[in-house]
Short mmCIF file of C-alpha atoms in Angstrom, two decimals:
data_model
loop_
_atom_site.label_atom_id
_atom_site.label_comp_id
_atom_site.label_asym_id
_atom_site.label_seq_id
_atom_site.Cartn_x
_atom_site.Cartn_y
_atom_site.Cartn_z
CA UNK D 1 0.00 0.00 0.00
CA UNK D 2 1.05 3.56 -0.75
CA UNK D 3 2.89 3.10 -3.69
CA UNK D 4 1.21 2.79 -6.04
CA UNK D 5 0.64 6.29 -7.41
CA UNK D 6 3.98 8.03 -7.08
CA UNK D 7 3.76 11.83 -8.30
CA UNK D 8 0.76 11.58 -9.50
CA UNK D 9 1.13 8.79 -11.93
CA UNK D 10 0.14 5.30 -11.96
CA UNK D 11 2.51 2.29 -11.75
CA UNK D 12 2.10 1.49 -15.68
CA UNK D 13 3.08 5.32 -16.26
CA UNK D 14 -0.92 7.05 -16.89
CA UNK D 15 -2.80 9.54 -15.31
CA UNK D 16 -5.24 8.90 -13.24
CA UNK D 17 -8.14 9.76 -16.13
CA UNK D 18 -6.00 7.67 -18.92
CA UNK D 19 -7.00 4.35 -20.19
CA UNK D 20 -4.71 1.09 -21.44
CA UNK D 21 -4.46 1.00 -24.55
CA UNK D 22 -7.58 -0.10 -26.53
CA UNK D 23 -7.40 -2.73 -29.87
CA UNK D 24 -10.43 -3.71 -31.08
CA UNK D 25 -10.47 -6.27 -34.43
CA UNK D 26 -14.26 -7.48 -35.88
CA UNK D 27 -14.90 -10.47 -37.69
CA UNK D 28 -11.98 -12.44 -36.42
CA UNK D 29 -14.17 -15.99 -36.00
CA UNK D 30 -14.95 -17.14 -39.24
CA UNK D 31 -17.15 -19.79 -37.91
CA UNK D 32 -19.14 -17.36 -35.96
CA UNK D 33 -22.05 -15.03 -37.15
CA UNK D 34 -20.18 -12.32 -35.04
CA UNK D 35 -16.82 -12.06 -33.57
CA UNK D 36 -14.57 -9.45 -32.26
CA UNK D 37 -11.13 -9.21 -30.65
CA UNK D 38 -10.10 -7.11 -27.90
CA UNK D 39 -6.91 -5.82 -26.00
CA UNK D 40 -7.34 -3.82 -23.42
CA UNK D 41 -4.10 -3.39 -21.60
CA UNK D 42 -2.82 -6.87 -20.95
CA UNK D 43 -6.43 -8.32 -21.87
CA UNK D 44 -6.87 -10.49 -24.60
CA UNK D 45 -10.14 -11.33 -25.04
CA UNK D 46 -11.99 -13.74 -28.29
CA UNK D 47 -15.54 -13.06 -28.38
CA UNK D 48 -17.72 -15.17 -30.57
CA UNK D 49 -21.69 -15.22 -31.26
CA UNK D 50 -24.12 -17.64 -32.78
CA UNK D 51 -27.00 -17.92 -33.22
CA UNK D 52 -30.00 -16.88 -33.17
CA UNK D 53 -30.88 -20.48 -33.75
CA UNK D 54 -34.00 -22.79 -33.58
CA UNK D 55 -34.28 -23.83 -29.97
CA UNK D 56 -37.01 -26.76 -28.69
CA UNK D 57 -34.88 -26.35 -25.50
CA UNK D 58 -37.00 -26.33 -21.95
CA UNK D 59 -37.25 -22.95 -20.63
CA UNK D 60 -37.34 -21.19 -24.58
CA UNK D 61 -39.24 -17.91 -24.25
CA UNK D 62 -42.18 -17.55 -26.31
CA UNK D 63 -41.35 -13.99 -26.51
CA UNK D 64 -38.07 -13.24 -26.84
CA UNK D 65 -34.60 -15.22 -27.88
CA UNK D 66 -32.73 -16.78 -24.74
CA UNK D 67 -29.07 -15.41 -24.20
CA UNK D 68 -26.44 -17.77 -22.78
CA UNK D 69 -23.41 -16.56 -22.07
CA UNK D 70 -20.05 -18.51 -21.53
CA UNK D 71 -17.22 -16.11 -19.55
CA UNK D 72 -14.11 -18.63 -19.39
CA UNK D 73 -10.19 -18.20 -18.83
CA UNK D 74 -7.92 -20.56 -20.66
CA UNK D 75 -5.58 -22.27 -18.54
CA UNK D 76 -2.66 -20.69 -19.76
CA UNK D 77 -4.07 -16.92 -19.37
CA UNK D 78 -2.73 -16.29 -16.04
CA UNK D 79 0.43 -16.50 -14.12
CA UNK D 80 -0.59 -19.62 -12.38
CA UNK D 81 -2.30 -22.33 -14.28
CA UNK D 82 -5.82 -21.68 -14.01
CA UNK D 83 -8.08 -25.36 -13.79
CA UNK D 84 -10.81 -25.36 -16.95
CA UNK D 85 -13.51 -26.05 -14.54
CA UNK D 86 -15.70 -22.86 -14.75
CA UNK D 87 -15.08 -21.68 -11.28
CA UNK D 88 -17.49 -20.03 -8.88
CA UNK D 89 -16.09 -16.09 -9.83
CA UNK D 90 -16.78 -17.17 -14.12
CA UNK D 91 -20.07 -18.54 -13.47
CA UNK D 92 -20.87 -14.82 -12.06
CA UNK D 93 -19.10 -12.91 -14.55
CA UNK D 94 -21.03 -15.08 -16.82
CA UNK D 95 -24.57 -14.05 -15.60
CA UNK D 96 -23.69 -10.41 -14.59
CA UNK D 97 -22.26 -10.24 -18.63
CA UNK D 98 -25.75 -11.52 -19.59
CA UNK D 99 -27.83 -9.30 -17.93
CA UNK D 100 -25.50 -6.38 -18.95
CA UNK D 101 -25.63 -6.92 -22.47
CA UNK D 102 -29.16 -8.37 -22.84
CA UNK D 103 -30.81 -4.75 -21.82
CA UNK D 104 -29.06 -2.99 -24.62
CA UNK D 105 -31.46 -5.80 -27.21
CA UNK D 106 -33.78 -6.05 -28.89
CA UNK D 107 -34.68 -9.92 -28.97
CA UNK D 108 -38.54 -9.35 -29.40
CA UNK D 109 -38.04 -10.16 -33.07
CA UNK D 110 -36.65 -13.86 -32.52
CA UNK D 111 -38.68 -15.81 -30.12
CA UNK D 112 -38.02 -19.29 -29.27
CA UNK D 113 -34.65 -18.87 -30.60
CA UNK D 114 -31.30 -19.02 -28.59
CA UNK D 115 -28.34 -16.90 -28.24
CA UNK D 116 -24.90 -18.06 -27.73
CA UNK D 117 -22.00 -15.65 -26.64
CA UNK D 118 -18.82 -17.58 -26.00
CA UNK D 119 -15.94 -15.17 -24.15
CA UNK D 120 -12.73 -16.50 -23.80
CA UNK D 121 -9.91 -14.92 -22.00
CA UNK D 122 -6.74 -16.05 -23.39
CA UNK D 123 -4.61 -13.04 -21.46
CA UNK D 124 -5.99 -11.88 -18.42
CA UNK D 125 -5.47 -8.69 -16.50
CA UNK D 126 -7.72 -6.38 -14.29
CA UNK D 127 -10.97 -5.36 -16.04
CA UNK D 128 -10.87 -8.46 -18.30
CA UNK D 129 -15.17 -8.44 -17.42
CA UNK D 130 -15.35 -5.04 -18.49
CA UNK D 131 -13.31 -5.36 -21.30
CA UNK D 132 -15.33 -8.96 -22.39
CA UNK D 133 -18.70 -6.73 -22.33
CA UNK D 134 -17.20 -4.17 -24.80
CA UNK D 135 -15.85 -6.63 -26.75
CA UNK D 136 -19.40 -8.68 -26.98
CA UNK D 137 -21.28 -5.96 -27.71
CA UNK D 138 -19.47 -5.40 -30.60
CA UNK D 139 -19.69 -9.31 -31.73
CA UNK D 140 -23.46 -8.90 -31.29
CA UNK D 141 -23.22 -5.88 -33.38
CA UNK D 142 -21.59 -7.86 -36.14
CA UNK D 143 -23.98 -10.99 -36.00
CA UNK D 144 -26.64 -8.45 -37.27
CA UNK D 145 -28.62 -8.44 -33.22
CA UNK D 146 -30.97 -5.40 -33.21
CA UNK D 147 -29.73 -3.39 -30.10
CA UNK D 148 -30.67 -0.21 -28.74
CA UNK D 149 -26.99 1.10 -28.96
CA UNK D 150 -23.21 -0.35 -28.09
CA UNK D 151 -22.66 -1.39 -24.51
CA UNK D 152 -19.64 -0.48 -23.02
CA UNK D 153 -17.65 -0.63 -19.97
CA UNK D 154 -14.98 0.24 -17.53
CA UNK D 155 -14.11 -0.24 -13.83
CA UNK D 156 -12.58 2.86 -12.08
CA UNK D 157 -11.12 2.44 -8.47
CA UNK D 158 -9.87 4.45 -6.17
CA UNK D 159 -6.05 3.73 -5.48
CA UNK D 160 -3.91 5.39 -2.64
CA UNK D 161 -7.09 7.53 -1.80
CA UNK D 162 -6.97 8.99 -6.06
CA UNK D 163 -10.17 7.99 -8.24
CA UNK D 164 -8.57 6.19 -11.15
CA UNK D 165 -10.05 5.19 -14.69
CA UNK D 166 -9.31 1.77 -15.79
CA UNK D 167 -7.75 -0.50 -13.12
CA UNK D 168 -4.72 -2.95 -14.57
CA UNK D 169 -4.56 -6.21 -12.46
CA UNK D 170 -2.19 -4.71 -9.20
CA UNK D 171 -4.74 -1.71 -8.50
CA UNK D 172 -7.25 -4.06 -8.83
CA UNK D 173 -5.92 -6.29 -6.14
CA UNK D 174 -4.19 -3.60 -4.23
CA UNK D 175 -6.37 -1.05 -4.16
CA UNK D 176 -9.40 -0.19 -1.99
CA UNK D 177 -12.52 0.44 -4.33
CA UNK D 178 -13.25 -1.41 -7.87
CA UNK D 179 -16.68 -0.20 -9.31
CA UNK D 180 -16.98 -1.45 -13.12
CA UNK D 181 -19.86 0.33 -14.83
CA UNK D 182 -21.32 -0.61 -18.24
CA UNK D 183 -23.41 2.34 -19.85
CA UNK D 184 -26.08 2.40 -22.71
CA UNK D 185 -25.31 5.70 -23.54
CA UNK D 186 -27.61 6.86 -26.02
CA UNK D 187 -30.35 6.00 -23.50
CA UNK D 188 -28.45 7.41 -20.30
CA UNK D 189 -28.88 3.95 -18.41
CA UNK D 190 -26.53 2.38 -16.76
CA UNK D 191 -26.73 -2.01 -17.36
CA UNK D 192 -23.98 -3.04 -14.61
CA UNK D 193 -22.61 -1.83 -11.66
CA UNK D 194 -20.80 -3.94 -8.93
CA UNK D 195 -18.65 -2.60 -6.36
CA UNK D 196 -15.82 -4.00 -4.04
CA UNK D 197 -15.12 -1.58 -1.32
CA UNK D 198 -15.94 1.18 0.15
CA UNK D 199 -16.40 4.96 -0.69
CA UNK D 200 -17.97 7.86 -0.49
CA UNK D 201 -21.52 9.14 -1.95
CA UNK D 202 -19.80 12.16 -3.72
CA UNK D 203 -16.72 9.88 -4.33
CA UNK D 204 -19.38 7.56 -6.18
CA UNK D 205 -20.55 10.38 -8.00
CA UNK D 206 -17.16 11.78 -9.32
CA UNK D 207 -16.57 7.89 -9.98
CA UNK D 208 -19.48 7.47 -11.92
CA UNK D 209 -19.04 11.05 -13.94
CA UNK D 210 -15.20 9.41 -14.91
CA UNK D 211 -16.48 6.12 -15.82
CA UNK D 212 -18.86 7.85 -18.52
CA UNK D 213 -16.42 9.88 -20.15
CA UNK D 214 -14.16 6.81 -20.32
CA UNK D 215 -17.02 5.29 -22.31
CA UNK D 216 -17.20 7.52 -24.54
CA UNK D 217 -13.70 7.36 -26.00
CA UNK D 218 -14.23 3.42 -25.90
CA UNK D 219 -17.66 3.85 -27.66
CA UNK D 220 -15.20 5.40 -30.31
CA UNK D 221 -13.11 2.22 -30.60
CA UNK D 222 -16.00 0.09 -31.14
CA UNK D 223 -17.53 2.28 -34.18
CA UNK D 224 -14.12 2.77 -35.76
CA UNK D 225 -13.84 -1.45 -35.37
CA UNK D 226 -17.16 -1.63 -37.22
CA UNK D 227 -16.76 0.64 -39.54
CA UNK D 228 -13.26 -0.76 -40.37
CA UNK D 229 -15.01 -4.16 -41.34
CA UNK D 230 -18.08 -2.76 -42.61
CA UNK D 231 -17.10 0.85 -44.52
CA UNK D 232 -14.15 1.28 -45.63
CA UNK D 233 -14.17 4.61 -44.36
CA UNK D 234 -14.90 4.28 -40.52
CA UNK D 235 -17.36 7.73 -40.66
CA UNK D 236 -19.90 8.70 -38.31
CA UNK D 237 -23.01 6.47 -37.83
CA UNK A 1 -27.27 8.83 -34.30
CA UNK A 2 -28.75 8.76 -37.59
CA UNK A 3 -30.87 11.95 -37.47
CA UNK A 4 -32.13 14.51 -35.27
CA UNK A 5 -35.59 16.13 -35.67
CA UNK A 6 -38.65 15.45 -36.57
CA UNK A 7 -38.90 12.92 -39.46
CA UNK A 8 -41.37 9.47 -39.43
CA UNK A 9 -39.25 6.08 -39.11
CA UNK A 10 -39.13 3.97 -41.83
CA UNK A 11 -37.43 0.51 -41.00
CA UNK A 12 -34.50 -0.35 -38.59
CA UNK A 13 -34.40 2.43 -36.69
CA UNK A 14 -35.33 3.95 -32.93
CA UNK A 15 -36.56 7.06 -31.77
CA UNK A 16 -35.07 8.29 -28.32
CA UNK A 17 -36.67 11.99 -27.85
CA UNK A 18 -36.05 13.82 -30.86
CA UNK A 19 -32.95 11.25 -31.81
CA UNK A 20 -33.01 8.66 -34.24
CA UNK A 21 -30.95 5.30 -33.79
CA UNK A 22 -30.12 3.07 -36.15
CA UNK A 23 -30.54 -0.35 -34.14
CA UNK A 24 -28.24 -2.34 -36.67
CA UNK A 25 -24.90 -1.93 -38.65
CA UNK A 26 -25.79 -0.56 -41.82
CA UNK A 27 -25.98 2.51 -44.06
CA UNK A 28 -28.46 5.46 -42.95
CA UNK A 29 -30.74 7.34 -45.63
CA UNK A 30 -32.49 10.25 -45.00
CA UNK A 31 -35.00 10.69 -47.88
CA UNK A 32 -38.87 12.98 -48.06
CA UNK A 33 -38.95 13.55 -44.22
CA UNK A 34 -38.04 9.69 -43.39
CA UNK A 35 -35.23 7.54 -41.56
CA UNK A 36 -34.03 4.03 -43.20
CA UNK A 37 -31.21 2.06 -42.49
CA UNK A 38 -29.86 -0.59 -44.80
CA UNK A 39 -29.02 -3.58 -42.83
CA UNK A 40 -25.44 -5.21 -43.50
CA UNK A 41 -24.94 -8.24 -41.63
CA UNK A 42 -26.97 -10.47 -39.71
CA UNK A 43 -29.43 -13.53 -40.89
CA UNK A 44 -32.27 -13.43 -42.98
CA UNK A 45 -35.57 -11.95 -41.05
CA UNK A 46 -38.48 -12.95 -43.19
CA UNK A 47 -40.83 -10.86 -44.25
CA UNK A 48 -44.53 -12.01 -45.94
CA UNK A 49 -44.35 -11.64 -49.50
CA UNK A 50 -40.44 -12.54 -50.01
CA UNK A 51 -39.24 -15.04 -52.73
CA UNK A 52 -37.09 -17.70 -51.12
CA UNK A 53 -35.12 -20.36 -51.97
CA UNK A 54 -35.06 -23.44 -49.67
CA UNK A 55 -33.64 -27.45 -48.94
CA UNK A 56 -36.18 -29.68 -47.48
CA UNK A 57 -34.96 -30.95 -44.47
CA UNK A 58 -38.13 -32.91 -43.09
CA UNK A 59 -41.12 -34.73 -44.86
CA UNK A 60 -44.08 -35.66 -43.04
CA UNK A 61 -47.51 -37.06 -44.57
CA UNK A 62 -48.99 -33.98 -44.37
CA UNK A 63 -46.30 -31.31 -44.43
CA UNK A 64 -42.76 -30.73 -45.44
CA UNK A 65 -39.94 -28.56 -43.23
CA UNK A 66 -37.71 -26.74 -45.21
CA UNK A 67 -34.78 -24.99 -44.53
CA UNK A 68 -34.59 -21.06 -45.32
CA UNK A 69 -31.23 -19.92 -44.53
CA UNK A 70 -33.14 -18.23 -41.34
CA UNK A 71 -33.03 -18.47 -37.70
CA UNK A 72 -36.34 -20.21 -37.71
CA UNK A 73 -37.79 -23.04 -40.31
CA UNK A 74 -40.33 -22.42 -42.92
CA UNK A 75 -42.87 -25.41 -43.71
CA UNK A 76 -45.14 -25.81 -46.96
CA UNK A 77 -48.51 -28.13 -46.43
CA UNK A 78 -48.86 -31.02 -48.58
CA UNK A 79 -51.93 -29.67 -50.30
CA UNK A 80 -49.58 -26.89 -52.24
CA UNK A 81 -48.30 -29.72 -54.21
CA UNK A 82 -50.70 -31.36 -54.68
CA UNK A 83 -53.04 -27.68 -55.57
CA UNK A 84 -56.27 -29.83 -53.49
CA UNK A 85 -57.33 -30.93 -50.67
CA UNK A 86 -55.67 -34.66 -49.95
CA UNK A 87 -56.42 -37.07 -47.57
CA UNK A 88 -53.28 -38.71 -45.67
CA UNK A 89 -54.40 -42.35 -45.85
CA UNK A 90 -53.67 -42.46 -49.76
CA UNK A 91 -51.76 -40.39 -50.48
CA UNK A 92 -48.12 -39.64 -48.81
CA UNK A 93 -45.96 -36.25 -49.49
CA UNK A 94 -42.90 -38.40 -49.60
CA UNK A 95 -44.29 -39.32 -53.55
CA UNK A 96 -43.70 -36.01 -54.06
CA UNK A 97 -40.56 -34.66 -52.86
CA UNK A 98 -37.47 -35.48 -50.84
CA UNK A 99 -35.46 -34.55 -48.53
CA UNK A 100 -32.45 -32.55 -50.06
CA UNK A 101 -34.88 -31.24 -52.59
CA UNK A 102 -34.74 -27.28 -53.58
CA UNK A 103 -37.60 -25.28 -53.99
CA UNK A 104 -38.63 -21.85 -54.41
CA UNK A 105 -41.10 -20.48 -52.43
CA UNK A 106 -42.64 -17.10 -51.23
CA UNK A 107 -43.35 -16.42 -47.69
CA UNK A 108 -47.03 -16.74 -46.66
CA UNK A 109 -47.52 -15.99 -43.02
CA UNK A 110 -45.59 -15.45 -40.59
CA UNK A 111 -46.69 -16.37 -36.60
CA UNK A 112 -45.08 -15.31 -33.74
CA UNK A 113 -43.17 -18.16 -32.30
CA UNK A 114 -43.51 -21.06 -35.04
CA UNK A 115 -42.12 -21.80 -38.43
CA UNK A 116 -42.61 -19.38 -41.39
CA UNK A 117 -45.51 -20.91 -43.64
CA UNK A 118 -44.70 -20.81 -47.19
CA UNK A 119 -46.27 -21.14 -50.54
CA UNK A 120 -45.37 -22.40 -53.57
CA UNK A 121 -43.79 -20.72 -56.97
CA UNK A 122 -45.61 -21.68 -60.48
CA UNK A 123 -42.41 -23.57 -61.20
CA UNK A 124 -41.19 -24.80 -57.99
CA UNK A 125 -38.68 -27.46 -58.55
CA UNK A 126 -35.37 -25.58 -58.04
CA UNK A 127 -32.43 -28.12 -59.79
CA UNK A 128 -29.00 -27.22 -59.64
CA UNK A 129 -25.43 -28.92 -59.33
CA UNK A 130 -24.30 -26.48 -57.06
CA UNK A 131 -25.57 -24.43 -54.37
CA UNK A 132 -23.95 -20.95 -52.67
CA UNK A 133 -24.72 -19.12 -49.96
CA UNK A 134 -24.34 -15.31 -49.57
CA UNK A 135 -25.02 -12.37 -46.61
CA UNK A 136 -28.83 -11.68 -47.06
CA UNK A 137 -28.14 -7.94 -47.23
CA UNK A 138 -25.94 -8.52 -50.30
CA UNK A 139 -28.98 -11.02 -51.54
CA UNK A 140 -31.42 -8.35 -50.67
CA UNK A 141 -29.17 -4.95 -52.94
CA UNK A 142 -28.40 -7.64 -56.06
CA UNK A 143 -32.25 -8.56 -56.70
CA UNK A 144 -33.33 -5.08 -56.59
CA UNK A 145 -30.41 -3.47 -58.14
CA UNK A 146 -31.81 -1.44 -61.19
CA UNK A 147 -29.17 -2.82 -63.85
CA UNK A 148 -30.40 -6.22 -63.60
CA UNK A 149 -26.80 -7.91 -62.65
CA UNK A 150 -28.61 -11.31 -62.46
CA UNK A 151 -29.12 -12.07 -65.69
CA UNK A 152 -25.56 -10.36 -66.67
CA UNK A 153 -24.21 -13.11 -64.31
CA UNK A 154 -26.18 -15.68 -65.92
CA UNK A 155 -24.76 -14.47 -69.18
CA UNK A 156 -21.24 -13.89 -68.65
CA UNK A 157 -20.74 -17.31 -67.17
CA UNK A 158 -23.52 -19.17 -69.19
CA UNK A 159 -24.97 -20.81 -66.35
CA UNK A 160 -28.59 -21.22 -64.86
CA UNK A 161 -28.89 -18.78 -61.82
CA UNK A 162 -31.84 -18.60 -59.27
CA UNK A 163 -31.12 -16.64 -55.87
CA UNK A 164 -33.40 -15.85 -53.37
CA UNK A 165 -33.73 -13.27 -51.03
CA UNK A 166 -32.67 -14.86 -47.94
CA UNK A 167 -28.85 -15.65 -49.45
CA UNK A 168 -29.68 -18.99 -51.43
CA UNK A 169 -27.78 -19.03 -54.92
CA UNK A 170 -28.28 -22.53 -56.82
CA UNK A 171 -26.57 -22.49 -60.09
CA UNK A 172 -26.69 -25.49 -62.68
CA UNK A 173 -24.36 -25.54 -65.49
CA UNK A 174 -20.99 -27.24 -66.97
CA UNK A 175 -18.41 -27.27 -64.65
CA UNK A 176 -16.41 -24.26 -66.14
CA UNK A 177 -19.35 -22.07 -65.69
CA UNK A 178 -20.02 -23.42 -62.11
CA UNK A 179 -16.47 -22.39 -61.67
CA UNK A 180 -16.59 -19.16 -62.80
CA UNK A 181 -19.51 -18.75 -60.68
CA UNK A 182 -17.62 -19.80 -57.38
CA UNK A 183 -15.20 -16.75 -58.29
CA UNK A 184 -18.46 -14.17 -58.55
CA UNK A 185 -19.39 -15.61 -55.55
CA UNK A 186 -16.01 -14.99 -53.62
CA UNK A 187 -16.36 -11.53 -54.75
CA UNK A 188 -19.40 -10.80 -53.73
CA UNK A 189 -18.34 -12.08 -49.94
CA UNK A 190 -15.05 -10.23 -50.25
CA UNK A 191 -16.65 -6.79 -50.98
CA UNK A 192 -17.87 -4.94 -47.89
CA UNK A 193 -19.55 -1.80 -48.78
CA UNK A 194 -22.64 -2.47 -50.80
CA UNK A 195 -22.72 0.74 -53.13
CA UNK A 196 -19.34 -0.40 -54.03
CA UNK A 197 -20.60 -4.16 -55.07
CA UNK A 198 -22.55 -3.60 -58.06
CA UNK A 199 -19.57 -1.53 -59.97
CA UNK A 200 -17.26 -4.54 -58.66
CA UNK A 201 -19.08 -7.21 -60.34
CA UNK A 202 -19.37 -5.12 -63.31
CA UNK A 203 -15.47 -4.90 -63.16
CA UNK A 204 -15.29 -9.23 -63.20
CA UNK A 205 -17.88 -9.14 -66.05
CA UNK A 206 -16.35 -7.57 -67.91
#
């Protein structure tokens, strides 16, 4: 504790308001009606979609398509080998994905159908659930999904008593507050929030206020990734 | 963000306040007071009225299932090829057709939550040695594209072309035109932007 922002900058070199560097690729699964890549930092994250497809499966919704959604870290993506078993903390990150992504839909269109959204981690670092929900969002924007608008998210902490943007893996585990956030921005809504921690009400607000300008440059990234696959000139859309 | 304002919403698009959404990828026209957006990926939604090309996949006595390129099954009774009413004990739709058969069709009604019910073309019977599938988008901008680039396919490589709307080509023809076809085909899928398609294929045709 205490040293991990020294003069006002991070232990990776940034600012408090910068983020990791962002790589987003589209298309990458052949296989898959939608697929993106992402690097967020140390992240790297394969995201692929299928479906919707013809489901007779118990507990199909008569009114909407069914998402499932499959959060899992290779073996080899951390330091330590990591067993295959989904463990207790991917089964979560699994659902809490779900739900994030699901409200940004528009599944009224597909009923009895299912949704498959397959995340795999192959490099992890802090954020890798934020970073997987930017990166799906994209992949469901690709396999053609009618959605309200991108999802995207980002986890800001506070570190050594400083609100930061963006945690890497040490802040995350070092610090004393991690609050990812996934916005719907054209609607103003907010689809996830989960906090480890403890702060302050205005600290939540200033928190919050970072989070959504940090979404906004990565709500960049994901356009210029479509539009890279699907204009040749990534222009507004 | 598509548009701002105040303009009526034509197809694919949201209305948030006084902004418009486009709730796919795609390309956005404003035209006479109205919002579309041109869809670019994604399957084939059907829509009542479309001409389709399918593969039987199921044949029971009384109806057939076929498979439309879609997230969701169409199905064609047994009395459509039969054009009466027929009565299961004598006769059986396997007489008829197979599965593995192709067949055109045009989509009849559609009800929430079951498979799309189609009816039959005049000439149904779709034969072919060879069978391509393309993005419905790209499907969708080739059949209504005003210079008629069909039948210049058909003409360049001197085979048999039918294509439906949800992505279905079936071409029959010798082998050299089938494989002349395969390379149309491959550029099609390679080409991204869809104004820029039409001029492309002109390019190979030429």
């Amino acid at each position: 504790m205490g040293n991990l922002i020294i003069d006002g900058k991070r232990t990776d070199g940034r600012g408090p308001l910068d983020l990791r560097p962002l790589k987003l690729e589209v298309g990458t699964i052949k296989n898959a009606a939608g697929s993106s890549y992402i690097e967020h930092g140390k992240n790297k994250i394969y995201v692929a979609v299928y479906g919707p497809k013809d489901s007779h499966r118990y507990g199909t919704s008569m009114e909407k398509a069914i998402i499932r959604c499959r959060y899992h870290m290779s073996p080899f993506s951390t330091d330590e080998r990591k067993s295959p078993q989904p463990s207790r903390r991917e089964i979560e990150i699994s659902k809490v994905i779900r739900d994030a992504l699901e409200s940004s839909l528009i599944l009224d269109e597909f009923p009895k159908t299912l949704l498959d959204i397959y995340i795999e981690v192959v490099q992890s670092d802090g954020g890798s659930r934020s970073a997987s929900i930017t990166a799906a969002s994209v992949a469901l924007a690709d396999a053609g999904i009618p959605m309200k608008d991108l999802v995207e998210a980002v986890a800001v902490g506070k570190v050594d008593g400083t609100l930061v943007v963006d945690l890497s893996d040490k802040e995350d585990k070092e610090g004393e507050v991690d609050l990812p956030i996934a916005f719907l921005l054209n609607e103003d809504m907010i689809t996830l929030l989960q906090m480890d921690g403890k702060m302050t009400v205005d600290e939540f607000k200033e928190a919050v206020k970072m989070a959504k300008e940090a979404a906004i440059k990565i709500k960049t990234k994901q356009k210029e990734a479509l539009g890279k696959k699907y204009f040749e000139k990534a222009d507004e859309k | 963000m598509v548009a701002r304002g105040n303009y009526r919403i034509y197809s694919n698009v949201i209305k948030n306040d006084d902004k418009f959404y486009s709730i796919f990828v795609g390309s956005a026209e404003v035209t006479g007071g109205r919002v579309r957006v041109t869809r670019l990926s994604g399957p084939y939604i059907p829509k009542i009225g479309d001409q389709v090309i399918g593969m039987i996949t199921d044949v029971q006595p009384l109806a057939a299932t076929v498979d439309i390129n879609s997230y969701i099954n169409g199905f064609i009774m047994a009395n459509a090829f039969y054009k009466k009413r027929i009565d299961p004990s004598k006769r059986d739709l396997s007489e008829k057709v197979r599965v593995g058969d192709l067949l055109s069709a045009r989509v009849n009604r559609i009800e929430r939550g079951r498979d799309v019910s189609l009816s039959l073309d005049q000439r149904w019977r779709v034969d072919g040695d060879a069978i391509f599938y393309v993005s419905p988008a790209k499907a969708a901008y080739l059949l209504k594209s005003k210079s008629n680039i069909i039948s210049k396919i058909k003409a360049f490589t001197g085979a048999g072309i039918v294509m439906g709307i949800n992505g279905v080509i079936v071409a029959k023809g010798e082998k050299d035109s089938i494989g002349r076809i395969t390379e149309i085909v491959r550029v099609i899928e390679s080409q991204v932007e869809l104004n820029g398609l039409e001029d492309m294929l002109k390019g190979v045709l030429r």
